[in-house]
Amino acid sequence: MRVVLVGPPGAGKGTQAKVVCQRFGVPQLSTGDMLRAAKAAGTLDPQLVAAMSQGALVPDDVVVGLIDRRVDAADCAGGFLLDGFPRTVPQAEALGALLTRRGARLDAVVQLDVPRSLLTERLIHRRADKKTGQIYHLQYNPPPPDAELEHRTDDQPAAVGHRLDTYEAMTAALLPYYQGLGLLRRVDGVGTPDEVTARMLAALA
Ligand code: ADP
Ligand code: ADP
């Protein structure tokens, strides 16, 4: 199973990816997580750190390079779920090319659809546990008292609007691209996390 999960910031990609990946026994490849890990390790170019904090995208070749190296790892042999990549048509074309070179191709692109009016609220109150990576929401999915909470710099109100604008501008071309390839499956992302998981599994069946 080689699947791409597309959706605006705050749609629930990370939340759903964790459940779906466990169910199918495939790794979750999140370019956002990879970039944040590089930032935490001090190995990410300061210009890219600044771009991320402001909610801007990093250059296509950076994320394509990350994925190109990652898909050869042993745990990707049975497939993977891409979370947050590709985000642009050039990234999608590069992904197609790097899979073709390996004699592989995508099975589906799942679009997690959530109206913008709900996203700001989800993002501003998002917190993650530094130790476990578990994603919480201060109201909808409150963290346990012993969690070591992290508030992403790009989840501050100033960056959130910019990220949502960027997503809308980018996917205006990305979704029709995958629609044209016959890969796109739309999933309604409004509802409880369990309801959305059930829809995701149905879309992938
Ligand atoms: P993404 O990876 O798409 O940016 P996340 O999975 O990190 O999204 O979710 C964003 C925020 O919304 C988190 O605080 C998460 O707990 C919350 N969330 C996720 N799914 C739902 C849902 N179905 N209903 C309400 N809140 C949700
Ligand atoms: P979100 O929860 O907003 O969907 P991610 O964790 O996927 O965010 O990404 C966080 C940040 O990392 C993005 O705002 C962007 O700066 C960078 N990033 C992640 N994936 C990509 C990508 N495919 N192309 C360009 N930039 C990316």
XYZ file of C-alpha atoms in Angstrom, residues 14-164:
151
model
C -1.137 13.275 11.661
C -3.926 11.993 13.909
C -5.377 9.741 11.194
C -2.018 8.667 9.777
C -0.983 7.152 13.104
C -4.111 4.957 13.278
C -4.136 3.958 9.608
C -0.414 3.114 9.612
C -0.811 0.907 12.654
C -3.748 -0.852 10.995
C -1.838 -1.549 7.761
C 1.584 -2.024 9.353
C 3.264 0.624 7.191
C 5.369 3.622 8.289
C 4.099 7.209 8.293
C 6.436 9.418 6.287
C 5.822 12.997 7.369
C 8.071 15.623 5.789
C 6.959 18.053 8.530
C 8.143 15.611 11.235
C 11.415 14.992 9.344
C 12.066 18.730 9.020
C 11.243 19.366 12.686
C 13.608 16.519 13.682
C 16.395 18.081 11.587
C 15.652 21.467 13.160
C 15.795 19.970 16.690
C 19.098 18.269 15.815
C 20.491 21.584 14.596
C 21.144 20.238 11.083
C 18.527 22.278 9.214
C 19.648 25.327 7.221
C 18.695 28.500 9.230
C 16.854 29.865 6.180
C 14.611 26.797 6.167
C 14.051 27.076 9.925
C 12.882 30.666 9.373
C 10.614 29.676 6.471
C 8.983 26.962 8.586
C 8.378 29.271 11.556
C 6.612 31.742 9.277
C 4.428 29.028 7.803
C 6.048 29.126 4.350
C 6.952 26.004 2.389
C 10.554 24.840 2.065
C 11.932 24.316 -1.484
C 10.713 21.279 -3.425
C 14.203 19.769 -3.809
C 14.669 19.664 -0.015
C 11.554 17.587 0.686
C 11.969 15.449 -2.450
C 15.513 14.619 -1.254
C 14.205 13.575 2.161
C 11.609 11.230 0.660
C 13.964 9.872 -2.014
C 16.326 8.677 0.740
C 13.606 7.514 3.130
C 11.679 5.152 0.791
C 14.675 2.811 0.444
C 14.649 1.945 4.159
C 13.664 -1.645 4.969
C 10.453 -0.629 6.745
C 9.089 0.864 3.493
C 9.259 -2.453 1.603
C 5.555 -3.166 2.247
C 4.472 0.376 1.459
C 4.048 3.655 3.319
C 1.703 6.502 3.986
C 2.961 9.938 2.965
C 1.690 12.708 5.254
C 2.196 16.282 4.077
C 4.090 15.339 0.911
C 3.674 16.090 -1.944
C 2.250 19.580 -1.544
C 2.995 20.963 -5.022
C 2.671 19.582 -8.555
C 6.485 19.547 -9.053
C 6.778 17.490 -5.832
C 4.050 15.134 -7.097
C 5.887 14.717 -10.410
C 9.175 14.065 -8.592
C 7.439 11.469 -6.401
C 6.001 9.740 -9.469
C 9.457 9.670 -11.059
C 11.269 8.328 -8.000
C 8.668 5.569 -7.589
C 8.846 4.666 -11.294
C 12.637 4.323 -10.971
C 11.945 1.689 -8.303
C 9.253 -0.060 -10.342
C 6.538 1.146 -7.959
C 3.543 3.455 -8.079
C 0.926 5.085 -5.841
C -2.309 3.253 -5.018
C -4.365 6.205 -3.817
C -4.341 9.849 -2.777
C -6.737 10.554 0.085
C -7.905 14.138 0.431
C -8.951 14.901 4.004
C -11.513 17.666 3.616
C -12.189 20.130 6.463
C -13.623 23.633 6.002
C -11.299 26.489 6.809
C -13.611 27.792 9.540
C -12.730 24.744 11.723
C -8.994 24.661 11.006
C -7.787 27.755 12.862
C -9.378 26.500 16.078
C -7.792 23.057 15.651
C -4.321 24.501 14.983
C -4.102 27.158 17.663
C -5.011 24.648 20.402
C -2.891 21.789 19.046
C -0.172 20.466 21.344
C 2.138 17.483 20.920
C 3.860 15.357 23.529
C 7.608 15.729 23.015
C 8.338 12.220 24.333
C 5.673 10.206 22.520
C 4.788 12.365 19.495
C 1.125 11.954 20.442
C -1.062 14.807 19.116
C -3.551 16.497 21.443
C -6.050 19.332 21.360
C -6.533 21.441 24.491
C -10.325 21.076 24.233
C -11.206 18.190 21.871
C -8.541 15.733 23.001
C -6.961 17.058 26.193
C -3.467 15.816 27.102
C -2.833 13.864 30.323
C -1.275 15.873 33.176
C 2.145 14.202 32.784
C 2.517 15.018 29.054
C 5.539 17.149 28.072
C 3.710 19.558 25.827
C 5.141 21.345 22.839
C 3.414 24.236 21.035
C 4.699 24.538 17.452
C 5.895 28.020 16.478
C 3.883 27.771 13.260
C 0.709 27.059 15.261
C 0.765 30.622 16.623
C -2.112 32.699 15.198
C 0.272 34.859 13.111
C 1.524 31.901 11.039
C -1.723 29.937 10.818
C -3.507 32.235 8.344
C -0.483 32.249 6.065
C -0.260 28.440 6.122
C -3.926 28.051 5.208
